[in-house]
Amino acid sequence: ETGVTQTPRHLVMGMTNKKSLKCEQHLGHNAMYWYKQSAKKPLELMFVYSLEERVENNSVPSRFSPECPNSSHLFLHLHTLQPEDSALYLCASSQGGQKQFFGPGTRLTVL
Amino acid sequence: GESVGLHLPTLSVQEGDNSIINCAYSNSASDYFIWYKQESGKGPQFIIDIRSNMDKRQGQRVTVLLNKTVKHLSLQIAATQPGDSAVYFCAEIISGGYNKLIFGAGTRLAVHP
């Protein structure tokens, strides 16, 4: 266990659905991240939150909406997704510039 | 057309042999490097890291070598075991701010008995 948990582990949704992914870190870290890992591309950084403020939005479409209510929790709200958004979504946390610890991921399938 | 997956280079080794996984990084300003291991169905797991003021660092059964001249990083695994079978990623970081990780495409390590 890395101290980073993600729920749900698997999610199937239609293109008109709205769902949310949740990440929680139990490490006392001050930065949290969302990554997308698809079969066709290397690991892609989506969003970064440092001290609960978004510091990076890596040209992610607006159908993905992150939320960081406190330093331990990170959400990714999903709406009107496309089939090409099907991927493994990974959350990570770190303390400042130190190494990032990853959660197990949410396997998302968009029908 | 039919979509295809990302074709990762694969390293096949016999159990008990040593493995060497290589990585070329892109930015000469990168000053911190990490190796991650990702098993099927799991998130990446930290293995070992190295800062740019070092050229070698050893852990338990693993050694990372850094050659800044040619921007090359390698991970050596001694006495490879079946449990080492996974995809291995190197990541580079330019320190400052929140320290953005840039990941390589990964190498698949297959260990055969």
PDB file of C-alpha atoms in Angstrom:
ATOM      1  CA  GLU A   1       0.000   0.000   0.000  1.00  0.00           C
ATOM      2  CA  THR A   2       1.340   3.441  -0.944  1.00  0.00           C
ATOM      3  CA  GLY A   3      -0.925   5.522   1.285  1.00  0.00           C
ATOM      4  CA  VAL A   4      -2.927   6.786  -1.694  1.00  0.00           C
ATOM      5  CA  THR A   5      -6.375   5.317  -2.265  1.00  0.00           C
ATOM      6  CA  GLN A   6      -8.686   5.740  -5.230  1.00  0.00           C
ATOM      7  CA  THR A   7     -12.359   4.935  -5.699  1.00  0.00           C
ATOM      8  CA  PRO A   8     -13.962   3.463  -7.615  1.00  0.00           C
ATOM      9  CA  ARG A   9     -11.406   1.016  -8.991  1.00  0.00           C
ATOM     10  CA  HIS A  10     -13.520   0.386 -12.083  1.00  0.00           C
ATOM     11  CA  LEU A  11     -16.135   2.612 -13.718  1.00  0.00           C
ATOM     12  CA  VAL A  12     -18.255   2.153 -16.826  1.00  0.00           C
ATOM     13  CA  MET A  13     -20.232   5.165 -17.978  1.00  0.00           C
ATOM     14  CA  GLY A  14     -22.188   6.382 -20.958  1.00  0.00           C
ATOM     15  CA  MET A  15     -21.308   9.549 -22.810  1.00  0.00           C
ATOM     16  CA  THR A  16     -24.172  11.471 -21.218  1.00  0.00           C
ATOM     17  CA  ASN A  17     -23.420  10.441 -17.632  1.00  0.00           C
ATOM     18  CA  LYS A  18     -21.818  12.498 -14.884  1.00  0.00           C
ATOM     19  CA  LYS A  19     -19.501  10.723 -12.476  1.00  0.00           C
ATOM     20  CA  SER A  20     -16.677  11.560 -10.103  1.00  0.00           C
ATOM     21  CA  LEU A  21     -13.388   9.884  -9.263  1.00  0.00           C
ATOM     22  CA  LYS A  22     -12.074  10.223  -5.737  1.00  0.00           C
ATOM     23  CA  CYS A  23      -8.533  10.161  -4.404  1.00  0.00           C
ATOM     24  CA  GLU A  24      -7.388  10.314  -0.804  1.00  0.00           C
ATOM     25  CA  GLN A  25      -3.850  10.433   0.501  1.00  0.00           C
ATOM     26  CA  HIS A  26      -2.882   9.499   4.058  1.00  0.00           C
ATOM     27  CA  LEU A  27       0.714  10.691   3.834  1.00  0.00           C
ATOM     28  CA  GLY A  28       0.427  14.320   4.904  1.00  0.00           C
ATOM     29  CA  HIS A  29       1.600  15.497   1.501  1.00  0.00           C
ATOM     30  CA  ASN A  30       0.961  18.993   0.181  1.00  0.00           C
ATOM     31  CA  ALA A  31       0.655  18.297  -3.554  1.00  0.00           C
ATOM     32  CA  MET A  32      -1.707  16.034  -5.493  1.00  0.00           C
ATOM     33  CA  TYR A  33      -1.866  15.066  -9.144  1.00  0.00           C
ATOM     34  CA  TRP A  34      -4.154  13.488 -11.740  1.00  0.00           C
ATOM     35  CA  TYR A  35      -2.612  11.442 -14.554  1.00  0.00           C
ATOM     36  CA  LYS A  36      -4.143   9.641 -17.513  1.00  0.00           C
ATOM     37  CA  GLN A  37      -2.637   6.351 -18.706  1.00  0.00           C
ATOM     38  CA  SER A  38      -4.024   4.985 -21.948  1.00  0.00           C
ATOM     39  CA  ALA A  39      -3.010   2.082 -24.104  1.00  0.00           C
ATOM     40  CA  LYS A  40      -1.896   4.443 -26.860  1.00  0.00           C
ATOM     41  CA  LYS A  41       0.185   7.011 -24.973  1.00  0.00           C
ATOM     42  CA  PRO A  42       2.675   7.232 -22.137  1.00  0.00           C
ATOM     43  CA  LEU A  43       1.586   8.507 -18.736  1.00  0.00           C
ATOM     44  CA  GLU A  44       0.131  12.011 -19.159  1.00  0.00           C
ATOM     45  CA  LEU A  45      -0.074  14.646 -16.453  1.00  0.00           C
ATOM     46  CA  MET A  46      -3.525  16.261 -16.319  1.00  0.00           C
ATOM     47  CA  PHE A  47      -3.738  18.463 -13.235  1.00  0.00           C
ATOM     48  CA  VAL A  48      -1.562  19.481 -10.312  1.00  0.00           C
ATOM     49  CA  TYR A  49      -2.686  20.911  -6.994  1.00  0.00           C
ATOM     50  CA  SER A  50      -0.138  22.391  -4.636  1.00  0.00           C
ATOM     51  CA  LEU A  51      -1.346  23.574  -1.228  1.00  0.00           C
ATOM     52  CA  GLU A  52      -4.900  23.070  -2.516  1.00  0.00           C
ATOM     53  CA  GLU A  53      -4.421  25.480  -5.423  1.00  0.00           C
ATOM     54  CA  ARG A  54      -4.390  24.322  -9.019  1.00  0.00           C
ATOM     55  CA  VAL A  55      -0.975  25.070 -10.462  1.00  0.00           C
ATOM     56  CA  GLU A  56      -1.141  23.094 -13.688  1.00  0.00           C
ATOM     57  CA  ASN A  57      -3.837  22.322 -16.212  1.00  0.00           C
ATOM     58  CA  ASN A  58      -2.097  20.423 -18.947  1.00  0.00           C
ATOM     59  CA  SER A  59      -4.454  21.384 -21.796  1.00  0.00           C
ATOM     60  CA  VAL A  60      -7.134  19.059 -20.504  1.00  0.00           C
ATOM     61  CA  PRO A  61     -10.634  19.334 -22.064  1.00  0.00           C
ATOM     62  CA  SER A  62     -13.261  21.008 -19.911  1.00  0.00           C
ATOM     63  CA  ARG A  63     -15.263  17.783 -19.667  1.00  0.00           C
ATOM     64  CA  PHE A  64     -12.725  16.907 -16.937  1.00  0.00           C
ATOM     65  CA  SER A  65     -13.104  19.114 -13.871  1.00  0.00           C
ATOM     66  CA  PRO A  66     -10.809  18.681 -10.846  1.00  0.00           C
ATOM     67  CA  GLU A  67     -11.585  19.671  -7.289  1.00  0.00           C
ATOM     68  CA  CYS A  68      -9.305  19.748  -4.263  1.00  0.00           C
ATOM     69  CA  PRO A  69     -11.334  20.564  -1.129  1.00  0.00           C
ATOM     70  CA  ASN A  70      -8.390  19.971   1.223  1.00  0.00           C
ATOM     71  CA  SER A  71      -4.845  18.676   1.140  1.00  0.00           C
ATOM     72  CA  SER A  72      -5.901  15.051   1.587  1.00  0.00           C
ATOM     73  CA  HIS A  73      -8.632  14.765  -1.028  1.00  0.00           C
ATOM     74  CA  LEU A  74      -8.752  15.193  -4.777  1.00  0.00           C
ATOM     75  CA  PHE A  75     -11.682  14.637  -7.111  1.00  0.00           C
ATOM     76  CA  LEU A  76     -12.026  14.422 -10.868  1.00  0.00           C
ATOM     77  CA  HIS A  77     -15.534  15.226 -12.061  1.00  0.00           C
ATOM     78  CA  LEU A  78     -16.457  13.743 -15.414  1.00  0.00           C
ATOM     79  CA  HIS A  79     -19.250  14.778 -17.780  1.00  0.00           C
ATOM     80  CA  THR A  80     -20.106  14.138 -21.428  1.00  0.00           C
ATOM     81  CA  LEU A  81     -16.998  12.033 -21.945  1.00  0.00           C
ATOM     82  CA  GLN A  82     -15.978  10.435 -25.230  1.00  0.00           C
ATOM     83  CA  PRO A  83     -14.971   6.804 -25.853  1.00  0.00           C
ATOM     84  CA  GLU A  84     -11.362   7.940 -26.347  1.00  0.00           C
ATOM     85  CA  ASP A  85     -11.365   9.079 -22.710  1.00  0.00           C
ATOM     86  CA  SER A  86     -11.370   5.424 -21.675  1.00  0.00           C
ATOM     87  CA  ALA A  87      -8.143   4.917 -19.748  1.00  0.00           C
ATOM     88  CA  LEU A  88      -6.594   4.296 -16.342  1.00  0.00           C
ATOM     89  CA  TYR A  89      -6.775   7.465 -14.246  1.00  0.00           C
ATOM     90  CA  LEU A  90      -4.057   7.671 -11.632  1.00  0.00           C
ATOM     91  CA  CYS A  91      -3.818   9.934  -8.641  1.00  0.00           C
ATOM     92  CA  ALA A  92      -0.500  10.733  -6.971  1.00  0.00           C
ATOM     93  CA  SER A  93       0.721  12.837  -4.080  1.00  0.00           C
ATOM     94  CA  SER A  94       4.048  14.265  -2.998  1.00  0.00           C
ATOM     95  CA  GLN A  95       5.580  16.479  -0.376  1.00  0.00           C
ATOM     96  CA  GLY A  96       6.902  19.446  -2.276  1.00  0.00           C
ATOM     97  CA  GLY A  97       9.530  18.370  -4.750  1.00  0.00           C
ATOM     98  CA  GLN A  98       9.954  14.871  -3.435  1.00  0.00           C
ATOM     99  CA  LYS A  99       8.982  11.649  -5.156  1.00  0.00           C
ATOM    100  CA  GLN A 100       5.347  11.060  -6.050  1.00  0.00           C
ATOM    101  CA  PHE A 101       3.366   8.162  -4.643  1.00  0.00           C
ATOM    102  CA  PHE A 102       0.634   6.738  -6.819  1.00  0.00           C
ATOM    103  CA  GLY A 103      -2.728   5.204  -6.068  1.00  0.00           C
ATOM    104  CA  PRO A 104      -3.954   2.022  -7.765  1.00  0.00           C
ATOM    105  CA  GLY A 105      -5.939   3.930 -10.377  1.00  0.00           C
ATOM    106  CA  THR A 106      -9.505   3.928 -11.648  1.00  0.00           C
ATOM    107  CA  ARG A 107     -10.093   1.956 -14.837  1.00  0.00           C
ATOM    108  CA  LEU A 108     -12.622   4.039 -16.789  1.00  0.00           C
ATOM    109  CA  THR A 109     -14.590   2.748 -19.758  1.00  0.00           C
ATOM    110  CA  VAL A 110     -16.767   5.170 -21.715  1.00  0.00           C
ATOM    111  CA  LEU A 111     -19.404   3.528 -23.877  1.00  0.00           C
TER     112      LEU A 111
ATOM    113  CA  GLY B   1      -9.177   1.639 -38.656  1.00  0.00           C
ATOM    114  CA  GLU B   2      -8.371  -0.598 -35.762  1.00  0.00           C
ATOM    115  CA  SER B   3      -6.651   1.147 -32.879  1.00  0.00           C
ATOM    116  CA  VAL B   4      -3.370  -0.242 -31.613  1.00  0.00           C
ATOM    117  CA  GLY B   5      -1.788  -0.061 -28.202  1.00  0.00           C
ATOM    118  CA  LEU B   6       1.470   1.522 -27.236  1.00  0.00           C
ATOM    119  CA  HIS B   7       4.239  -0.886 -28.201  1.00  0.00           C
ATOM    120  CA  LEU B   8       6.668  -1.020 -25.328  1.00  0.00           C
ATOM    121  CA  PRO B   9      10.176  -2.382 -25.763  1.00  0.00           C
ATOM    122  CA  THR B  10      10.444  -5.705 -23.944  1.00  0.00           C
ATOM    123  CA  LEU B  11      13.409  -7.120 -22.100  1.00  0.00           C
ATOM    124  CA  SER B  12      13.268 -10.874 -21.562  1.00  0.00           C
ATOM    125  CA  VAL B  13      15.587 -12.405 -18.977  1.00  0.00           C
ATOM    126  CA  GLN B  14      16.065 -15.718 -17.224  1.00  0.00           C
ATOM    127  CA  GLU B  15      15.312 -15.919 -13.535  1.00  0.00           C
ATOM    128  CA  GLY B  16      18.501 -15.312 -11.600  1.00  0.00           C
ATOM    129  CA  ASP B  17      20.171 -13.219 -14.305  1.00  0.00           C
ATOM    130  CA  ASN B  18      20.859  -9.510 -13.951  1.00  0.00           C
ATOM    131  CA  SER B  19      18.650  -7.061 -15.848  1.00  0.00           C
ATOM    132  CA  ILE B  20      19.562  -3.658 -17.232  1.00  0.00           C
ATOM    133  CA  ILE B  21      16.820  -1.285 -18.304  1.00  0.00           C
ATOM    134  CA  ASN B  22      17.827   1.878 -20.114  1.00  0.00           C
ATOM    135  CA  CYS B  23      16.242   5.273 -20.431  1.00  0.00           C
ATOM    136  CA  ALA B  24      17.185   8.382 -22.399  1.00  0.00           C
ATOM    137  CA  TYR B  25      15.904  11.600 -20.912  1.00  0.00           C
ATOM    138  CA  SER B  26      15.201  14.763 -22.804  1.00  0.00           C
ATOM    139  CA  ASN B  27      16.033  17.823 -20.746  1.00  0.00           C
ATOM    140  CA  SER B  28      19.573  18.701 -19.741  1.00  0.00           C
ATOM    141  CA  ALA B  29      18.138  20.908 -16.960  1.00  0.00           C
ATOM    142  CA  SER B  30      16.528  17.885 -15.247  1.00  0.00           C
ATOM    143  CA  ASP B  31      18.129  17.405 -11.841  1.00  0.00           C
ATOM    144  CA  TYR B  32      16.165  14.606 -10.238  1.00  0.00           C
ATOM    145  CA  PHE B  33      15.290  11.192 -11.649  1.00  0.00           C
ATOM    146  CA  ILE B  34      13.040   8.390 -10.457  1.00  0.00           C
ATOM    147  CA  TRP B  35      12.447   4.801 -11.513  1.00  0.00           C
ATOM    148  CA  TYR B  36       8.955   3.381 -11.100  1.00  0.00           C
ATOM    149  CA  LYS B  37       7.673  -0.173 -11.461  1.00  0.00           C
ATOM    150  CA  GLN B  38       4.122  -0.837 -12.602  1.00  0.00           C
ATOM    151  CA  GLU B  39       2.591  -4.274 -12.295  1.00  0.00           C
ATOM    152  CA  SER B  40      -0.561  -5.215 -14.129  1.00  0.00           C
ATOM    153  CA  GLY B  41      -3.638  -3.638 -12.564  1.00  0.00           C
ATOM    154  CA  LYS B  42      -1.648  -1.430 -10.193  1.00  0.00           C
ATOM    155  CA  GLY B  43      -0.353   2.103 -10.080  1.00  0.00           C
ATOM    156  CA  PRO B  44       3.355   2.917 -10.517  1.00  0.00           C
ATOM    157  CA  GLN B  45       5.445   2.038  -7.474  1.00  0.00           C
ATOM    158  CA  PHE B  46       8.573   3.967  -6.497  1.00  0.00           C
ATOM    159  CA  ILE B  47      11.783   1.941  -6.783  1.00  0.00           C
ATOM    160  CA  ILE B  48      14.740   4.289  -6.476  1.00  0.00           C
ATOM    161  CA  ASP B  49      15.704   7.882  -7.178  1.00  0.00           C
ATOM    162  CA  ILE B  50      18.883   9.790  -7.918  1.00  0.00           C
ATOM    163  CA  ARG B  51      19.835  13.454  -8.004  1.00  0.00           C
ATOM    164  CA  SER B  52      21.996  14.985 -10.692  1.00  0.00           C
ATOM    165  CA  ASN B  53      24.934  15.514  -8.348  1.00  0.00           C
ATOM    166  CA  MET B  54      25.360  11.728  -8.194  1.00  0.00           C
ATOM    167  CA  ASP B  55      26.185   9.189 -10.877  1.00  0.00           C
ATOM    168  CA  LYS B  56      25.280   6.014  -9.015  1.00  0.00           C
ATOM    169  CA  ARG B  57      22.915   4.991  -6.246  1.00  0.00           C
ATOM    170  CA  GLN B  58      22.247   1.547  -4.851  1.00  0.00           C
ATOM    171  CA  GLY B  59      19.212   0.066  -3.204  1.00  0.00           C
ATOM    172  CA  GLN B  60      18.202  -3.430  -2.336  1.00  0.00           C
ATOM    173  CA  ARG B  61      18.998  -5.491  -5.481  1.00  0.00           C
ATOM    174  CA  VAL B  62      18.709  -2.351  -7.630  1.00  0.00           C
ATOM    175  CA  THR B  63      21.261   0.178  -8.832  1.00  0.00           C
ATOM    176  CA  VAL B  64      20.602   3.346 -10.797  1.00  0.00           C
ATOM    177  CA  LEU B  65      23.319   4.859 -12.977  1.00  0.00           C
ATOM    178  CA  LEU B  66      23.168   8.391 -14.335  1.00  0.00           C
ATOM    179  CA  ASN B  67      25.242   9.673 -17.239  1.00  0.00           C
ATOM    180  CA  LYS B  68      24.491  13.371 -17.629  1.00  0.00           C
ATOM    181  CA  THR B  69      26.857  13.768 -20.552  1.00  0.00           C
ATOM    182  CA  VAL B  70      24.684  11.651 -22.810  1.00  0.00           C
ATOM    183  CA  LYS B  71      21.431  12.127 -20.830  1.00  0.00           C
ATOM    184  CA  HIS B  72      21.135   8.450 -20.055  1.00  0.00           C
ATOM    185  CA  LEU B  73      19.739   6.635 -17.050  1.00  0.00           C
ATOM    186  CA  SER B  74      19.814   2.914 -16.353  1.00  0.00           C
ATOM    187  CA  LEU B  75      18.278   0.593 -13.794  1.00  0.00           C
ATOM    188  CA  GLN B  76      20.124  -2.583 -12.914  1.00  0.00           C
ATOM    189  CA  ILE B  77      18.277  -5.365 -11.130  1.00  0.00           C
ATOM    190  CA  ALA B  78      20.417  -8.100  -9.627  1.00  0.00           C
ATOM    191  CA  ALA B  79      19.292 -11.733  -9.536  1.00  0.00           C
ATOM    192  CA  THR B  80      16.026 -11.010 -11.328  1.00  0.00           C
ATOM    193  CA  GLN B  81      12.997 -12.799  -9.926  1.00  0.00           C
ATOM    194  CA  PRO B  82       9.564 -13.586 -11.424  1.00  0.00           C
ATOM    195  CA  GLY B  83       8.082 -10.911  -9.167  1.00  0.00           C
ATOM    196  CA  ASP B  84      10.184  -8.327 -10.998  1.00  0.00           C
ATOM    197  CA  SER B  85       8.086  -8.818 -14.141  1.00  0.00           C
ATOM    198  CA  ALA B  86       6.426  -5.453 -14.772  1.00  0.00           C
ATOM    199  CA  VAL B  87       6.680  -2.263 -16.816  1.00  0.00           C
ATOM    200  CA  TYR B  88       9.466   0.043 -15.661  1.00  0.00           C
ATOM    201  CA  PHE B  89       9.302   3.815 -16.168  1.00  0.00           C
ATOM    202  CA  CYS B  90      11.958   6.430 -15.720  1.00  0.00           C
ATOM    203  CA  ALA B  91      10.856   9.952 -14.846  1.00  0.00           C
ATOM    204  CA  GLU B  92      12.792  13.207 -14.944  1.00  0.00           C
ATOM    205  CA  ILE B  93      12.126  16.333 -12.919  1.00  0.00           C
ATOM    206  CA  ILE B  94      13.305  19.897 -13.183  1.00  0.00           C
ATOM    207  CA  SER B  95      13.290  21.126  -9.594  1.00  0.00           C
ATOM    208  CA  GLY B  96      11.360  24.211  -8.713  1.00  0.00           C
ATOM    209  CA  GLY B  97       7.741  24.933  -8.006  1.00  0.00           C
ATOM    210  CA  TYR B  98       5.760  21.738  -7.761  1.00  0.00           C
ATOM    211  CA  ASN B  99       8.322  19.624  -9.645  1.00  0.00           C
ATOM    212  CA  LYS B 100       6.624  18.255 -12.734  1.00  0.00           C
ATOM    213  CA  LEU B 101       7.460  14.642 -13.571  1.00  0.00           C
ATOM    214  CA  ILE B 102       8.039  13.763 -17.219  1.00  0.00           C
ATOM    215  CA  PHE B 103       7.671  10.044 -17.800  1.00  0.00           C
ATOM    216  CA  GLY B 104       9.290   7.903 -20.437  1.00  0.00           C
ATOM    217  CA  ALA B 105       7.238   5.385 -22.412  1.00  0.00           C
ATOM    218  CA  GLY B 106       8.363   2.447 -20.288  1.00  0.00           C
ATOM    219  CA  THR B 107      10.060  -0.921 -20.775  1.00  0.00           C
ATOM    220  CA  ARG B 108       8.386  -4.237 -20.145  1.00  0.00           C
ATOM    221  CA  LEU B 109      10.518  -6.727 -18.207  1.00  0.00           C
ATOM    222  CA  ALA B 110       9.576 -10.380 -18.669  1.00  0.00           C
ATOM    223  CA  VAL B 111      11.273 -12.865 -16.355  1.00  0.00           C
ATOM    224  CA  HIS B 112      11.285 -16.501 -17.442  1.00  0.00           C
ATOM    225  CA  PRO B 113      11.883 -19.449 -15.094  1.00  0.00           C
TER     226      PRO B 113
END
